[in-house]
Short mmCIF file of C-alpha atoms in Angstrom, two decimals:
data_model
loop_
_atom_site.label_atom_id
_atom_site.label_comp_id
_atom_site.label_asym_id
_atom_site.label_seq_id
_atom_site.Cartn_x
_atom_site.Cartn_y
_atom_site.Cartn_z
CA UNK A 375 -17.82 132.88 143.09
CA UNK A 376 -16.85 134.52 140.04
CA UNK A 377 -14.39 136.35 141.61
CA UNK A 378 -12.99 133.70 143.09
CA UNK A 379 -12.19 131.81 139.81
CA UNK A 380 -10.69 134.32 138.30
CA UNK A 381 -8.44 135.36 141.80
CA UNK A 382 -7.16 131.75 141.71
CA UNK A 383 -6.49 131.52 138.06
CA UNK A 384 -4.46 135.20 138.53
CA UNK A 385 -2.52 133.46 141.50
CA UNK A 386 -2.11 130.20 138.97
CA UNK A 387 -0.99 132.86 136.58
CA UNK A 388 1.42 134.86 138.72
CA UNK A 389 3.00 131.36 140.12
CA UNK A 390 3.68 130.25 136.41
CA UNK A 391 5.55 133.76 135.43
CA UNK A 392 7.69 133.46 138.70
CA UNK A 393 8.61 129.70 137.85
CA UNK A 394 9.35 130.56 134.31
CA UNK A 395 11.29 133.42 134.95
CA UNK A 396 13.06 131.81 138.45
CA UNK A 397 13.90 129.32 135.53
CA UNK A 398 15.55 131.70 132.99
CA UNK A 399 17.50 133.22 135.93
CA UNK A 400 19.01 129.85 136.95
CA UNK A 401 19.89 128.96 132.99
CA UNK A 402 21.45 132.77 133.13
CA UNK A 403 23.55 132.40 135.92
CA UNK A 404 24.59 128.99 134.61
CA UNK A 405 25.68 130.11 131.41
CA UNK A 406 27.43 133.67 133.10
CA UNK A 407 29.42 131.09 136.02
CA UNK A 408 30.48 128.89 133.11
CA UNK A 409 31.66 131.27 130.72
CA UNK A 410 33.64 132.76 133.54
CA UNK A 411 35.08 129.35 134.55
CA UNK A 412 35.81 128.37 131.10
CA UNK A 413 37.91 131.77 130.89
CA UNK A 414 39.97 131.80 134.15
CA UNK A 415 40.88 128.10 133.55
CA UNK A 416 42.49 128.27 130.10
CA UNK A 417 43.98 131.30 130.44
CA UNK A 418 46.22 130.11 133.68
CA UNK A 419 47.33 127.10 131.40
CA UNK A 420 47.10 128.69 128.29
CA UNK A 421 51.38 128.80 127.47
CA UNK A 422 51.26 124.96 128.57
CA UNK A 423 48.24 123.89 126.35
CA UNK A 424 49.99 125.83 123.30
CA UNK A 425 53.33 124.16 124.20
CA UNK A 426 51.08 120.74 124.43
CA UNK A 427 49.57 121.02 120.72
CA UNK A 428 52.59 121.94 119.30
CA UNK A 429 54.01 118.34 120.19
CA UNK A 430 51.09 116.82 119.19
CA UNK A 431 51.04 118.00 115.88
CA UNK A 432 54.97 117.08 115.20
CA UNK A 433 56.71 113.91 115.08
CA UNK A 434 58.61 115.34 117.97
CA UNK A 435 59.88 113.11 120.64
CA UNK A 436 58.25 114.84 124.22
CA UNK A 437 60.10 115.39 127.12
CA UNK A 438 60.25 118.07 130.05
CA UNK A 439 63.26 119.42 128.86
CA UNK A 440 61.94 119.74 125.23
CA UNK A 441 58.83 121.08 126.27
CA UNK A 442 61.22 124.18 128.53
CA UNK A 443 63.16 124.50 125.74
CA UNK A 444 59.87 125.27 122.96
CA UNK A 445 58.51 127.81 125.63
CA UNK A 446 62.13 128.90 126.16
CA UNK A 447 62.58 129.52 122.80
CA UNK A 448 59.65 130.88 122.02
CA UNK A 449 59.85 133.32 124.75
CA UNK A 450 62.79 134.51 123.25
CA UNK A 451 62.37 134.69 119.87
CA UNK A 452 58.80 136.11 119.70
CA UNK A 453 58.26 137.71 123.06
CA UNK A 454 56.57 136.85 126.46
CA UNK A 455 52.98 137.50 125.05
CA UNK A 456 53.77 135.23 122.58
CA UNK A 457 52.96 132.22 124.64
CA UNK A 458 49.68 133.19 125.07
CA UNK A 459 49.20 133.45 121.24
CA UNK A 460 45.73 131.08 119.88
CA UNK A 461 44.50 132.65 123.50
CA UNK A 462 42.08 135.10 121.65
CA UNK A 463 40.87 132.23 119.65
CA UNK A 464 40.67 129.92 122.57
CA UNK A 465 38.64 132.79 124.89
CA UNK A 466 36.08 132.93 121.33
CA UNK A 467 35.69 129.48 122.07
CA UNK A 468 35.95 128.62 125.34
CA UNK A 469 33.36 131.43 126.42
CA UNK A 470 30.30 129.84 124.86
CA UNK A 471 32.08 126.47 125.13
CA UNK A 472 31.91 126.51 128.94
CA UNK A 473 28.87 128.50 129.38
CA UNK A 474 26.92 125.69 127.35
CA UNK A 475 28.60 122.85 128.99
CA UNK A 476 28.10 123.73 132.75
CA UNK A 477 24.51 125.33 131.45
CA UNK A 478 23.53 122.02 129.46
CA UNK A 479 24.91 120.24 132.54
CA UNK A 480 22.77 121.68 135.15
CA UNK A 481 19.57 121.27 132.60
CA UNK A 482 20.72 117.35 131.78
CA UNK A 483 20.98 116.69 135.26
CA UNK A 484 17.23 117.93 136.31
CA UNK A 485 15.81 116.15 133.05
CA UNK A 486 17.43 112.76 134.16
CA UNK A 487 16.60 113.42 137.28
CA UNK A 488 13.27 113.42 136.85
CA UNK A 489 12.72 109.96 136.29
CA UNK A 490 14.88 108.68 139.32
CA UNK A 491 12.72 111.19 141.36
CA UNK A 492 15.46 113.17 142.64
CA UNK A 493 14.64 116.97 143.62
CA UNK A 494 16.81 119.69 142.66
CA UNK A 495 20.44 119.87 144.63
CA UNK A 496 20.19 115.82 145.20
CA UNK A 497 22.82 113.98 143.31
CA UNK A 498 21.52 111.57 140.47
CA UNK A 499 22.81 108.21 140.70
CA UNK A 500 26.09 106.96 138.96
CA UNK A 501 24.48 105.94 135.83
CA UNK A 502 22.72 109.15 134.75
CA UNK A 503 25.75 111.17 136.61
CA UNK A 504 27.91 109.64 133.93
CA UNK A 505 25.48 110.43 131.11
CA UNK A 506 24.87 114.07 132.11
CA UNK A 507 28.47 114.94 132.09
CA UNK A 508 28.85 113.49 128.46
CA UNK A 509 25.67 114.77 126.81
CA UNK A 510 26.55 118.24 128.38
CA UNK A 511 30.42 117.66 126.22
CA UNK A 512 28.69 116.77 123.00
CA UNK A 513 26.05 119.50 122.71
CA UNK A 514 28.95 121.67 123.73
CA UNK A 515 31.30 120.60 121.53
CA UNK A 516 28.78 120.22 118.73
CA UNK A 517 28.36 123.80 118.85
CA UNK A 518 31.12 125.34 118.98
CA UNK A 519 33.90 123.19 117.13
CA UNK A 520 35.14 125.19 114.08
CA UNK A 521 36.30 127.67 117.15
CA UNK A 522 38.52 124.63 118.34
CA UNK A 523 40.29 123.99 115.18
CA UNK A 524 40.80 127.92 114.38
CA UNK A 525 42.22 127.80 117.88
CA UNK A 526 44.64 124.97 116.74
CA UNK A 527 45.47 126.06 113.61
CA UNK A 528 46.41 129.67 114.96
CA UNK A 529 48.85 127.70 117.92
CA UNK A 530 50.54 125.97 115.43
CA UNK A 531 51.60 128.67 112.94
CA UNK A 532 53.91 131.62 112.86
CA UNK A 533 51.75 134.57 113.28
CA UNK A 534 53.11 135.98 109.69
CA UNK A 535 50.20 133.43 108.58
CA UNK A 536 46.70 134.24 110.34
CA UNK A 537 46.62 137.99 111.23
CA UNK A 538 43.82 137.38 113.27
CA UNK A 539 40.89 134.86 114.22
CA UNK A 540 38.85 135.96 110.91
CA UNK A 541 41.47 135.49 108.16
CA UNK A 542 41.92 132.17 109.92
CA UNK A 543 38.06 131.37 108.64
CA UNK A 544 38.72 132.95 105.38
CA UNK A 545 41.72 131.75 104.22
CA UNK A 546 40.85 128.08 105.46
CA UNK A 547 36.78 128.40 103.45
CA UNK A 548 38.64 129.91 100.28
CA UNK A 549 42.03 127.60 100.00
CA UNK A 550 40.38 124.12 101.75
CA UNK A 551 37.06 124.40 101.85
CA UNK A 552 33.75 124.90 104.41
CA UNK A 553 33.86 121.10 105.63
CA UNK A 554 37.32 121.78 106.68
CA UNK A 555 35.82 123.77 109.26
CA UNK A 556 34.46 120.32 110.73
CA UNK A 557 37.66 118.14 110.03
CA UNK A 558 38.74 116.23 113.22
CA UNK A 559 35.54 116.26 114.16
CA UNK A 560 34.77 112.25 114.78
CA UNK A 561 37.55 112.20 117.03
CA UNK A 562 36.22 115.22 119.24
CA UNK A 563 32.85 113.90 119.87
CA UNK A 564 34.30 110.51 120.32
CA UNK A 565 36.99 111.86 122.85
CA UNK A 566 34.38 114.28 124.71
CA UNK A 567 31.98 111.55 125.83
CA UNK A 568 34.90 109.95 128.10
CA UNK A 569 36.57 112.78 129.12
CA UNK A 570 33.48 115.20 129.72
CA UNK A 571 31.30 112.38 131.23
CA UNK A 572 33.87 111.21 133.51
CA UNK A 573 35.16 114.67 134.86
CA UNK A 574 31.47 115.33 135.74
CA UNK A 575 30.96 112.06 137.13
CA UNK A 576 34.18 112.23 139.17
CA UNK A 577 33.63 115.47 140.35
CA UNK A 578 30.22 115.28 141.14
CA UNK A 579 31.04 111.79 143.14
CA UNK A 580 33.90 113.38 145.41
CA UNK A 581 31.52 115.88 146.40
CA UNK A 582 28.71 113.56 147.21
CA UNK A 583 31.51 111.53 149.06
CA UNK A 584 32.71 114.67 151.30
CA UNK A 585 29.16 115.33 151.83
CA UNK A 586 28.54 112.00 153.13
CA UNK A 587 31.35 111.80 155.02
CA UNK A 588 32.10 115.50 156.32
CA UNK A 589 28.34 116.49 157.42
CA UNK A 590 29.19 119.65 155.43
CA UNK A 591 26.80 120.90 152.90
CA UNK A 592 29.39 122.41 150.74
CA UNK A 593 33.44 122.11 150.59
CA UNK A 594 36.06 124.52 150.87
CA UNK A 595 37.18 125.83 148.02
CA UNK A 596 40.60 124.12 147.82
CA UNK A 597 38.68 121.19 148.29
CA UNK A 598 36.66 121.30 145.39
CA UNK A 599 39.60 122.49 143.38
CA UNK A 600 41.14 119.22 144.30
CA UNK A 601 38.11 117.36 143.70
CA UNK A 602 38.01 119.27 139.98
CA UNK A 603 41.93 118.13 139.57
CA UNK A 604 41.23 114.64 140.48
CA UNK A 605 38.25 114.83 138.03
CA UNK A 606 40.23 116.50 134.56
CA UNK A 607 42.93 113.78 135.61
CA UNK A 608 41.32 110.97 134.79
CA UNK A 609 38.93 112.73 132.38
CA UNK A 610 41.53 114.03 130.18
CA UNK A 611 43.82 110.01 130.70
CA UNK A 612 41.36 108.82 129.46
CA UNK A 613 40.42 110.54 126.52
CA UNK A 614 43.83 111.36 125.30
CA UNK A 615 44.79 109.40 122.23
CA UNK A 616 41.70 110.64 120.46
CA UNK A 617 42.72 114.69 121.69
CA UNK A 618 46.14 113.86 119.31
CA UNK A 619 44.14 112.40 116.36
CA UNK A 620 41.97 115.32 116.57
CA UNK A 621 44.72 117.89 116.68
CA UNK A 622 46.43 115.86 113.86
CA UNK A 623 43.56 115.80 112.10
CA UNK A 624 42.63 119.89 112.28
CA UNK A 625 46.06 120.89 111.75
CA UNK A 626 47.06 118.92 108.79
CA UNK A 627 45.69 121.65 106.04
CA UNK A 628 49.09 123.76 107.60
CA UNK A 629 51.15 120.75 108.26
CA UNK A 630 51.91 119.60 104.53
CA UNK A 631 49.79 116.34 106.03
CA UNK A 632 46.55 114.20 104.74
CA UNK A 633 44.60 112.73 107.61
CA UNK A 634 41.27 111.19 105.85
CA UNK A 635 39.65 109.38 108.74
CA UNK A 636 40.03 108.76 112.15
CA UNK A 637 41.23 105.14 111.68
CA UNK A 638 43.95 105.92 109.07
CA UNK A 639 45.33 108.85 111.01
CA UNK A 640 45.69 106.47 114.15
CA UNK A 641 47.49 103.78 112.31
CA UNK A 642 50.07 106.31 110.76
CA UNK A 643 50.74 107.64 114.02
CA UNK A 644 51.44 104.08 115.51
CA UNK A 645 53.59 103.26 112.51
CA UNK A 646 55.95 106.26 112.68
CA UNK A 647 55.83 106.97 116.27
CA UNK A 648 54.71 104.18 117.72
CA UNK A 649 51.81 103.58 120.23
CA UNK A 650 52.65 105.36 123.60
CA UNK A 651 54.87 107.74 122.25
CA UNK A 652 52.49 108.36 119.42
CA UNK A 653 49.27 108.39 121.26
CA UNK A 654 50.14 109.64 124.14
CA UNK A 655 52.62 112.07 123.29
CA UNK A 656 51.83 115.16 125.60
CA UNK A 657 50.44 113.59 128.17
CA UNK A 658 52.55 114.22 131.30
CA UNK A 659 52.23 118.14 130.25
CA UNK A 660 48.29 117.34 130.30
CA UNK A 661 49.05 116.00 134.01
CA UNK A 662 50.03 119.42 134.96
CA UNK A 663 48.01 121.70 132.84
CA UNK A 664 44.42 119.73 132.86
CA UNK A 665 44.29 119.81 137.30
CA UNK A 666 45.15 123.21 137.06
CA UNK A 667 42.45 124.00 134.37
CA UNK A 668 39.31 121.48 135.68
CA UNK A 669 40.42 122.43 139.18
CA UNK A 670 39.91 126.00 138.34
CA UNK A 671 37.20 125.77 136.15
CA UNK A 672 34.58 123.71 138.79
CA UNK A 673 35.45 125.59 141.68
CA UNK A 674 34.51 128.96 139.97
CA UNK A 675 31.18 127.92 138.70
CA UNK A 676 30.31 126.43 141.54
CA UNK A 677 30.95 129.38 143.58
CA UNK A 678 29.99 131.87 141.12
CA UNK A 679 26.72 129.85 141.46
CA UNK A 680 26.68 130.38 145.31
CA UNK A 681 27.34 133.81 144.65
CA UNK A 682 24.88 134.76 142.08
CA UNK A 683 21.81 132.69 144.06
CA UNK A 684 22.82 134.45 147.18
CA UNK A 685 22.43 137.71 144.94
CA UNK A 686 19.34 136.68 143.72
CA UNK A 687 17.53 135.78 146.81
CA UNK A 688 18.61 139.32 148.64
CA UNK A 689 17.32 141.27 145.46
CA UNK A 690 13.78 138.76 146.09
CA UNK A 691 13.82 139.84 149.44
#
């Protein structure tokens, strides 16, 4: 009888190691599919999203052909690797950036889904869909933030000024300050909840909808990666104004500028520039860029997913 007891309780035992550490594996691959996502996706757009805050930080009037000529220009002034400059930055960021979002994502979605009763793989219902994909943004962005302004500041300055990723953080703590490393910070949490919630939400929906519609399990990869463009289009439309007060915001220490608040920076951008060209300044470059970059950045963590669980149930077997 004894024996019994203490057979069961080894078996209770041996189940709760293999949930825990099934567990750990999933949160690893999640982190390891979004870091590379994050990555892939920034780096193909990475001479457009330069190009993109460099408007956004000016009074510049944007056009196509202005936006040719400052990569033009660039190009040949500074050199073809010169459009990728802020890139280091932006990988130092976008690395851990990604890898929490997707990884916070994936953990959001089975908390909420808990109390709607859906089982893992089941799609939660619109509501909590929407309030994964923001949560996942904000913790996200929360953590990783003075990476996004050092980013900024390093795409908007000759590179005579920051040698390198580090002097950015020193020379910014010693000549303006630690809380400068949080400036424009308002606007970024206020701007994630729209953008990241809906791309989720969007994403996540078109997939259900193929699903219901195709009787196949999964899409095709150039589905999803229009399903991920559809998703950073209206993600990134409609969180856009608050992306320029944010850049305004972090770059004005460089810029000869004093943004205090959210509120005041908006109404001196209206003022000068006016609303849409002001606000919104940018945003048919963000048309092109953000597909590209959500498209990317969905379809390889979802199939770095499918890849990795594959890998993990052969090595299992």
């Amino acid at each position: 009888m004894d024996n019994d007891v203490k057979q069961d309780s080894m078996g209770l035992k041996n189940d709760e190691v293999e949930t825990i550490e099934r567990d750990q594996r999933k949160i690893l691959n999640s982190l390891l599919s979004g870091a590379l996502a994050g990555a892939l996706a920034k780096t193909a757009v990475a001479p457009l999203d330069r190009t993109k805050i460099i408007f956004q930080v000016s009074s510049k009037r944007f056009s196509a052909k202005e936006a040719f000529k400052v990569i033009y220009f660039t190009y040949l002034n500074e050199g073809f690797f010169s459009l990728w400059r802020g890139n280091s930055a932006t990988m130092v960021r976008v690395i851990p950036y990604a890898a929490i979002q997707f990884s916070a994502h994936e953990e959001y979605k089975i908390i909420l889904g808990r109390n709607y009763g859906i089982k893992g793989g089941e799609t939660l219902p619109p509501c909590p869909r929407l309030v994964a994909g923001a949560l996942a943004g904000m913790t996200a962005a929360s953590l990783t933030y003075p990476l996004d302004l050092v980013r900024a500041r390093m795409a908007v300055t000759p590179k005579e000024m920051y040698s390198n990723i580090f002097h950015v953080f020193i020379r910014m703590s010693r000549e303006e300050g630690l809380k400068t490393l949080y400036r424009g910070f308002t606007p970024t949490i206020l701007g994630v909840v729209p953008y990241s919630g809906l791309s989720f939400f969007t994403y996540e929906t078109l997939k259900k909808f193929h699903h219901e519609h195709s009787g196949r399990s999964q899409p095709y990869p150039l589905e999803r990666m229009v399903f991920g463009a559809c998703a950073g289009l209206i993600g990134q439309s409609a969180s856009y104004p608050l992306d320029v007060v944010r850049r305004r915001m972090q770059t004005a220490g460089v810029k000869g500028q004093t943004y205090n608040n959210i509120i005041q920076t908006l109404q001196e951008i209206v003022s000068k520039e006016g609303y849409i060209r002001g606000l919104y300044k940018g945003l048919s470059m963000n048309w092109l860029k953000g597909p590209i970059a959500v498209g990317i950045s969905f379809t390889t963590f979802d199939l770095m997913q499918i890849l990795l669980q594959k890998f993990d149930e052969r090595n299992r077997n």
